[in-house]
Coordinates of C-alpha atoms in Angstrom, one line a residue:
D1116 CA 0.0 -0.2 0.0
I1117 CA 2.8 2.5 1.0
R1118 CA 4.8 1.7 -2.0
E1119 CA 1.8 2.4 -4.3
I1120 CA 1.1 5.7 -2.6
L1121 CA 4.5 7.0 -3.0
Q1122 CA 4.6 6.2 -6.6
D1123 CA 1.2 7.6 -7.3
A1124 CA 1.6 11.5 -7.4
S1125 CA -1.8 11.8 -9.3
R1126 CA -3.8 10.6 -6.2
F1127 CA -1.5 11.5 -3.3
S1128 CA 0.0 14.8 -2.8
A1129 CA 3.5 15.3 -1.1
S1130 CA 2.5 18.9 -0.2
N1131 CA 2.3 18.3 3.5
T1132 CA 5.4 16.7 4.2
L1133 CA 7.2 19.5 5.9
D1134 CA 4.1 21.0 7.6
A1135 CA 4.5 21.2 11.4
I1136 CA 2.9 18.4 13.1
K1137 CA 1.8 20.9 15.8
P1138 CA 0.3 24.1 14.8
V1139 CA 2.8 26.8 14.7
C1140 CA 1.9 29.5 17.4
P1141 CA 1.4 33.2 16.3
H1142 CA 4.7 34.3 17.9
A1143 CA 6.7 31.8 15.9
Q1144 CA 4.9 32.6 12.8
Q1145 CA 5.9 36.2 13.2
V1146 CA 9.5 35.2 13.6
L1147 CA 9.5 33.1 10.5
A1148 CA 7.6 35.5 8.4
S1149 CA 10.4 38.2 9.1
G1150 CA 12.8 36.4 6.6
F1151 CA 12.1 32.7 6.1
R1152 CA 11.1 32.5 2.5
P1153 CA 10.9 29.0 1.2
V1154 CA 9.3 27.6 -1.9
K1155 CA 8.0 24.1 -2.6
V1156 CA 10.7 22.4 -4.6
L1157 CA 11.6 18.8 -3.7
T1158 CA 10.2 17.2 -0.5
N1159 CA 6.9 18.8 -0.4
A1160 CA 6.5 19.6 -4.1
D1161 CA 4.2 17.9 -6.7
P1162 CA 4.8 17.5 -10.3
P1163 CA 5.4 19.3 -12.6
A1164 CA 7.2 21.8 -10.3
H1165 CA 9.1 18.9 -8.5
T1166 CA 10.0 17.3 -11.8
R1167 CA 11.9 20.3 -12.9
V1168 CA 13.9 20.8 -9.6
R1169 CA 14.6 17.2 -9.3
R1170 CA 16.1 17.0 -12.8
L1171 CA 18.4 19.9 -12.2
A1172 CA 19.3 18.8 -8.7
N1173 CA 20.3 15.2 -10.2
A1174 CA 22.5 17.0 -12.7
A1175 CA 24.3 18.6 -9.7
F1176 CA 24.4 15.6 -7.3
T1177 CA 25.4 12.8 -9.6
R1178 CA 26.5 9.4 -8.6
S1179 CA 29.7 10.0 -9.9
R1180 CA 30.3 12.9 -7.8
V1181 CA 29.3 10.9 -4.8
A1182 CA 31.5 8.0 -5.6
A1183 CA 34.6 10.5 -6.1
W1184 CA 34.3 11.2 -2.4
E1185 CA 35.0 7.6 -1.1
P1186 CA 38.7 8.3 -0.7
R1187 CA 38.1 11.3 1.4
I1188 CA 35.2 9.8 3.4
R1189 CA 37.4 6.8 4.2
E1190 CA 40.2 9.1 5.2
V1191 CA 37.9 11.0 7.6
V1192 CA 36.6 7.8 9.2
R1193 CA 40.1 6.5 9.8
R1194 CA 41.2 9.7 11.4
M1195 CA 38.3 9.8 13.7
L1196 CA 38.7 6.2 14.8
D1197 CA 42.6 6.8 15.3
E1198 CA 42.0 10.0 17.5
R1199 CA 38.8 8.9 19.3
F1200 CA 38.5 5.2 19.7
K1201 CA 41.1 4.6 22.3
G1202 CA 41.3 2.9 25.7
G1203 CA 38.8 0.0 24.9
A1204 CA 35.7 2.3 25.0
A1205 CA 33.9 4.8 23.0
D1206 CA 30.6 6.5 22.1
L1207 CA 29.9 5.5 18.6
V1208 CA 27.3 8.2 18.1
K1209 CA 29.2 11.0 19.7
D1210 CA 32.7 10.0 18.7
L1211 CA 31.9 9.1 14.9
A1212 CA 28.4 9.0 13.8
W1213 CA 27.1 12.4 14.9
E1214 CA 29.9 14.4 13.1
L1215 CA 30.9 12.2 10.2
P1216 CA 28.0 12.6 7.8
A1217 CA 28.0 16.3 8.7
L1218 CA 31.5 16.9 7.8
V1219 CA 30.9 15.1 4.5
V1220 CA 27.9 16.8 3.4
F1221 CA 29.2 20.2 4.4
Q1222 CA 32.3 19.9 2.4
M1223 CA 30.5 18.6 -0.4
V1224 CA 27.9 21.4 -0.3
G1225 CA 30.6 24.1 0.4
V1226 CA 29.8 25.2 4.0
P1227 CA 32.8 27.0 5.4
P1228 CA 34.1 25.0 8.5
E1229 CA 33.4 27.7 10.9
R1230 CA 29.8 27.5 10.1
V1231 CA 29.4 23.7 10.6
P1232 CA 28.3 23.8 14.3
Q1233 CA 25.4 26.1 13.3
A1234 CA 24.4 23.9 10.5
K1235 CA 24.6 20.7 12.4
A1236 CA 22.5 22.2 15.4
A1237 CA 19.9 23.3 12.7
S1238 CA 19.0 19.7 12.0
T1239 CA 17.9 19.1 15.5
T1240 CA 16.2 22.4 15.3
R1241 CA 14.1 21.6 12.2
T1242 CA 13.3 18.0 13.5
L1243 CA 11.8 19.3 16.7
F1244 CA 10.0 22.2 15.1
N1245 CA 8.5 20.2 12.2
W1246 CA 7.9 16.6 13.6
G1247 CA 8.1 17.2 17.3
Y1248 CA 5.6 18.8 19.9
P1249 CA 7.5 21.7 21.4
S1250 CA 5.9 24.3 23.6
D1251 CA 4.8 27.7 22.3
E1252 CA 8.0 29.1 24.0
E1253 CA 10.1 26.4 22.4
Q1254 CA 8.5 27.0 19.0
V1255 CA 9.6 30.6 19.1
R1256 CA 13.2 29.8 20.0
L1257 CA 13.6 27.1 17.4
A1258 CA 12.1 29.4 14.8
E1259 CA 14.6 32.2 15.8
D1260 CA 17.5 29.4 15.4
F1261 CA 16.1 28.3 12.1
L1262 CA 15.7 31.8 10.7
A1263 CA 19.4 32.5 11.4
F1264 CA 20.2 29.1 9.6
W1265 CA 18.2 30.2 6.5
D1266 CA 19.8 33.4 6.4
M1267 CA 23.5 31.9 6.5
I1268 CA 22.4 29.7 3.6
R1269 CA 21.0 32.5 1.6
Q1270 CA 24.3 34.4 2.0
L1271 CA 26.3 31.4 0.9
V1272 CA 24.2 31.1 -2.2
A1273 CA 24.6 34.8 -2.9
E1274 CA 28.3 34.4 -2.5
R1275 CA 28.7 31.4 -4.8
A1276 CA 26.4 33.0 -7.4
K1277 CA 29.3 35.8 -7.6
H1278 CA 32.3 33.4 -7.0
P1279 CA 31.6 29.8 -8.1
G1280 CA 33.6 27.0 -6.9
E1281 CA 33.8 23.1 -7.1
D1282 CA 30.9 22.5 -4.7
F1283 CA 27.3 21.4 -4.6
I1284 CA 26.0 25.1 -4.2
S1285 CA 28.0 26.2 -7.3
A1286 CA 26.8 23.0 -9.3
L1287 CA 23.0 24.0 -8.5
I1288 CA 23.5 27.4 -9.7
Q1289 CA 25.0 26.1 -12.8
A1290 CA 22.9 23.1 -13.3
R1291 CA 21.0 23.0 -16.8
D1292 CA 18.9 20.3 -18.3
G1293 CA 17.8 21.0 -21.9
D1294 CA 15.4 24.0 -22.0
L1295 CA 14.4 23.9 -18.3
P1296 CA 14.7 27.1 -16.5
A1297 CA 17.5 27.4 -14.1
L1298 CA 16.9 27.2 -10.5
T1299 CA 16.5 30.7 -8.8
Q1300 CA 18.4 31.5 -5.7
Q1301 CA 15.4 31.2 -3.5
E1302 CA 14.8 27.7 -4.9
I1303 CA 18.5 26.8 -4.4
T1304 CA 18.5 28.1 -0.8
T1305 CA 15.3 25.9 -0.1
V1306 CA 17.1 22.8 -1.5
L1307 CA 20.2 23.4 0.5
S1308 CA 18.0 24.1 3.7
A1309 CA 16.8 20.6 3.4
T1310 CA 20.1 19.0 2.3
L1311 CA 21.8 20.8 5.3
T1312 CA 19.3 19.3 7.8
A1313 CA 18.1 16.0 6.6
G1314 CA 21.2 15.3 4.5
H1315 CA 23.3 14.0 7.6
E1316 CA 21.1 13.5 10.5
T1317 CA 19.4 10.5 8.8
T1318 CA 22.9 9.1 8.2
T1319 CA 24.0 9.6 11.7
S1320 CA 20.9 7.6 12.8
A1321 CA 21.5 4.9 10.3
I1322 CA 25.1 4.3 11.5
G1323 CA 23.7 4.2 15.1
N1324 CA 20.9 2.0 14.4
G1325 CA 23.0 -0.3 12.0
V1326 CA 25.9 -0.9 14.4
R1327 CA 23.4 -1.3 17.4
W1328 CA 21.6 -4.3 15.6
L1329 CA 24.8 -6.0 14.3
L1330 CA 26.1 -5.9 17.8
E1331 CA 22.8 -7.4 19.1
Y1332 CA 22.7 -10.0 16.4
R1333 CA 26.5 -11.1 17.3
E1334 CA 26.5 -13.8 14.5
A1335 CA 26.0 -11.2 12.0
W1336 CA 28.8 -8.9 13.1
E1337 CA 31.1 -11.8 13.3
A1338 CA 30.3 -12.8 9.7
L1339 CA 31.0 -9.3 8.5
C1340 CA 34.3 -9.3 10.3
A1341 CA 35.2 -12.5 8.5
D1342 CA 33.8 -11.6 5.0
A1343 CA 33.7 -7.7 4.2
S1344 CA 31.9 -8.7 0.8
L1345 CA 28.9 -9.2 2.9
I1346 CA 28.7 -5.6 3.8
P1347 CA 27.0 -4.0 0.9
N1348 CA 23.9 -6.2 1.4
A1349 CA 24.3 -6.0 5.1
V1350 CA 23.6 -2.2 4.6
E1351 CA 20.5 -2.7 2.8
E1352 CA 19.2 -5.2 5.5
L1353 CA 20.1 -2.6 8.3
L1354 CA 18.1 -0.1 6.5
R1355 CA 15.2 -2.3 6.2
F1356 CA 15.4 -3.5 9.7
D1357 CA 15.6 -0.2 11.6
P1358 CA 15.2 2.9 9.0
S1359 CA 16.3 6.2 10.3
V1360 CA 13.2 7.7 8.8
N1361 CA 10.3 5.5 10.1
S1362 CA 7.4 7.5 8.8
W1363 CA 6.6 10.0 6.3
R1364 CA 3.3 11.8 5.0
R1365 CA 1.2 12.4 2.1
K1366 CA -2.2 13.8 1.5
T1367 CA -5.0 12.4 -0.6
R1368 CA -6.1 14.5 -3.6
D1369 CA -9.3 12.8 -4.0
A1370 CA -11.5 10.0 -2.0
V1371 CA -9.6 6.8 -2.3
E1372 CA -9.4 3.4 -0.7
I1373 CA -6.4 2.1 1.1
G1374 CA -6.3 -1.6 2.3
G1375 CA -10.1 -1.9 2.0
V1376 CA -10.6 1.4 4.1
P1377 CA -12.4 4.3 2.4
V1378 CA -10.3 7.6 2.9
P1379 CA -11.8 11.1 2.0
A1380 CA -10.3 13.6 -0.1
G1381 CA -7.7 16.1 1.7
A1382 CA -6.9 13.4 4.4
N1383 CA -3.5 13.4 6.0
L1384 CA -1.6 10.1 5.7
L1385 CA 1.1 9.0 8.1
L1386 CA 3.0 6.0 6.1
M1387 CA 4.6 3.9 8.5
L1388 CA 7.8 3.1 6.4
A1389 CA 9.3 0.9 9.3
S1390 CA 6.2 -1.2 9.3
A1391 CA 6.3 -1.5 5.4
N1392 CA 10.0 -2.7 5.8
R1393 CA 8.4 -5.5 8.1
D1394 CA 5.6 -6.7 5.6
P1395 CA 5.5 -10.5 5.7
S1396 CA 4.2 -10.7 2.3
V1397 CA 7.5 -9.1 0.9
F1398 CA 10.1 -10.3 3.6
E1399 CA 10.3 -13.8 4.8
Q1400 CA 10.7 -13.7 8.7
P1401 CA 10.6 -9.8 8.6
D1402 CA 11.4 -9.4 12.4
V1403 CA 14.8 -11.4 11.9
L1404 CA 17.9 -9.5 11.0
N1405 CA 19.4 -11.4 7.9
I1406 CA 22.4 -10.0 6.3
R1407 CA 22.1 -12.4 3.6
R1408 CA 18.5 -11.5 2.7
A1409 CA 18.2 -11.9 -1.2
N1410 CA 15.6 -9.0 -1.4
A1411 CA 16.9 -6.5 1.3
R1412 CA 17.1 -3.8 -1.2
D1413 CA 13.4 -3.9 -1.6
H1414 CA 12.9 -1.7 1.5
L1415 CA 11.3 1.7 1.7
A1416 CA 13.8 3.3 3.8
F1417 CA 14.7 6.1 1.3
G1418 CA 10.9 6.4 0.2
G1419 CA 10.0 5.6 -3.3
G1420 CA 8.7 7.0 -6.7
A1421 CA 9.7 10.5 -7.9
H1422 CA 10.6 11.5 -4.4
L1423 CA 13.1 8.7 -3.7
C1424 CA 15.8 10.4 -1.5
L1425 CA 18.3 12.2 -3.4
G1426 CA 21.0 11.5 -0.8
A1427 CA 20.5 7.7 -0.9
P1428 CA 23.8 6.8 -2.7
L1429 CA 25.9 9.0 -0.3
A1430 CA 24.3 7.6 2.8
R1431 CA 24.9 4.0 1.6
L1432 CA 28.4 4.8 0.8
E1433 CA 29.0 6.3 4.2
L1434 CA 27.5 3.5 6.0
R1435 CA 29.4 0.8 4.0
I1436 CA 32.7 2.6 4.7
V1437 CA 31.9 2.9 8.4
L1438 CA 31.1 -0.9 8.7
E1439 CA 34.3 -1.8 6.6
E1440 CA 36.5 0.2 9.0
L1441 CA 34.9 -0.9 12.3
T1442 CA 34.9 -4.6 11.4
A1443 CA 38.4 -4.5 10.3
R1444 CA 39.6 -2.7 13.4
F1445 CA 37.5 -3.7 16.1
P1446 CA 36.3 -7.3 15.5
G1447 CA 35.8 -7.6 19.3
L1448 CA 33.4 -4.6 19.5
K1449 CA 30.4 -4.9 22.0
L1450 CA 27.7 -2.8 23.2
K1451 CA 28.4 -1.5 26.9
P1452 CA 26.2 -3.5 29.1
G1453 CA 23.5 -1.7 31.1
Q1454 CA 23.0 1.5 29.0
R1455 CA 19.6 2.7 28.2
L1456 CA 19.0 4.3 24.8
S1457 CA 17.4 7.6 24.3
F1458 CA 15.9 9.2 21.0
L1459 CA 15.0 12.6 19.8
P1460 CA 11.2 13.0 20.5
N1461 CA 9.4 13.3 17.1
T1462 CA 7.1 11.3 14.9
S1463 CA 9.6 10.6 11.9
F1464 CA 13.3 10.4 12.6
R1465 CA 14.7 7.8 14.9
G1466 CA 18.3 7.0 15.9
P1467 CA 20.1 6.6 19.3
L1468 CA 21.5 9.8 20.7
S1469 CA 24.2 7.8 22.2
L1470 CA 25.8 4.4 21.8
E1471 CA 28.4 3.2 24.1
V1472 CA 30.8 0.5 22.7
I1473 CA 33.7 -1.5 24.4
W1474 CA 36.3 -3.8 22.9

């Protein structure tokens, strides 16, 4: 049912995907209205507007561009392990997974190093604002933080328009596809605001979730340590088993029937991706982690249809490299006993905020 919904833009609109779950209070609305000027371009846009922007974004964020980053990503992972994984204990999230995807995507995009902390913090801000239940006072504070982040991106786009470089911002500015109109600076700023929030937080969670379950399923971890060729398929199975985005949204355009249930036009739908990934009609023994699962890649961890996650190749690459390096260096890695995992309170994004490991 969910795959069909994701692939059918004629009956199911993506227009509500970035709407705040909790209505925005008037004061927070005033804060955002003072300078936050997004347009519907990718995540919450429908064809034909989505089609144009996606084609131009694809032209800027190619698979070959992502693949070329593998040596640099591996170098960063190795350096972080050298510097931070000492003394037989570490926090996998705080010492590796939290920072790694941010460093990668910010370098690819062209965010100056001194602005990385602000950009990383903006991810938590947007998650809590759009998918959490903050108080009115918290909404105002989050709106102020995100407005400052938006202004930072807008300035970066304006700078690259005058002085282009070899980064993703410059590629978006220069992106062309036939006779399609080029992206405006406002469209580029909106694309980047999503890339610089969702583009790393989800990978942080995927690494935390993945390593957690491999260490819980000890035989799977030991199999990867013995045979690294199993890692690419293990990545797919981990994404299926515990996706970092466990639910997403759509809105019905007309009255429809879903699973035999009549649903009216204009209804907000919460698509439980994590549940779809455990569908027993698709996956045999779906509640078991099986790194050799033949159809593991059939998961919906990256969504589906025209809105399939733009950053999926980068997320897969980073997760593969992390598992290759960890299994090679720390075959005796274990979860620290007695720890209680905590998660950011929201409806859609899930990954441990801390994961203590020992060896």
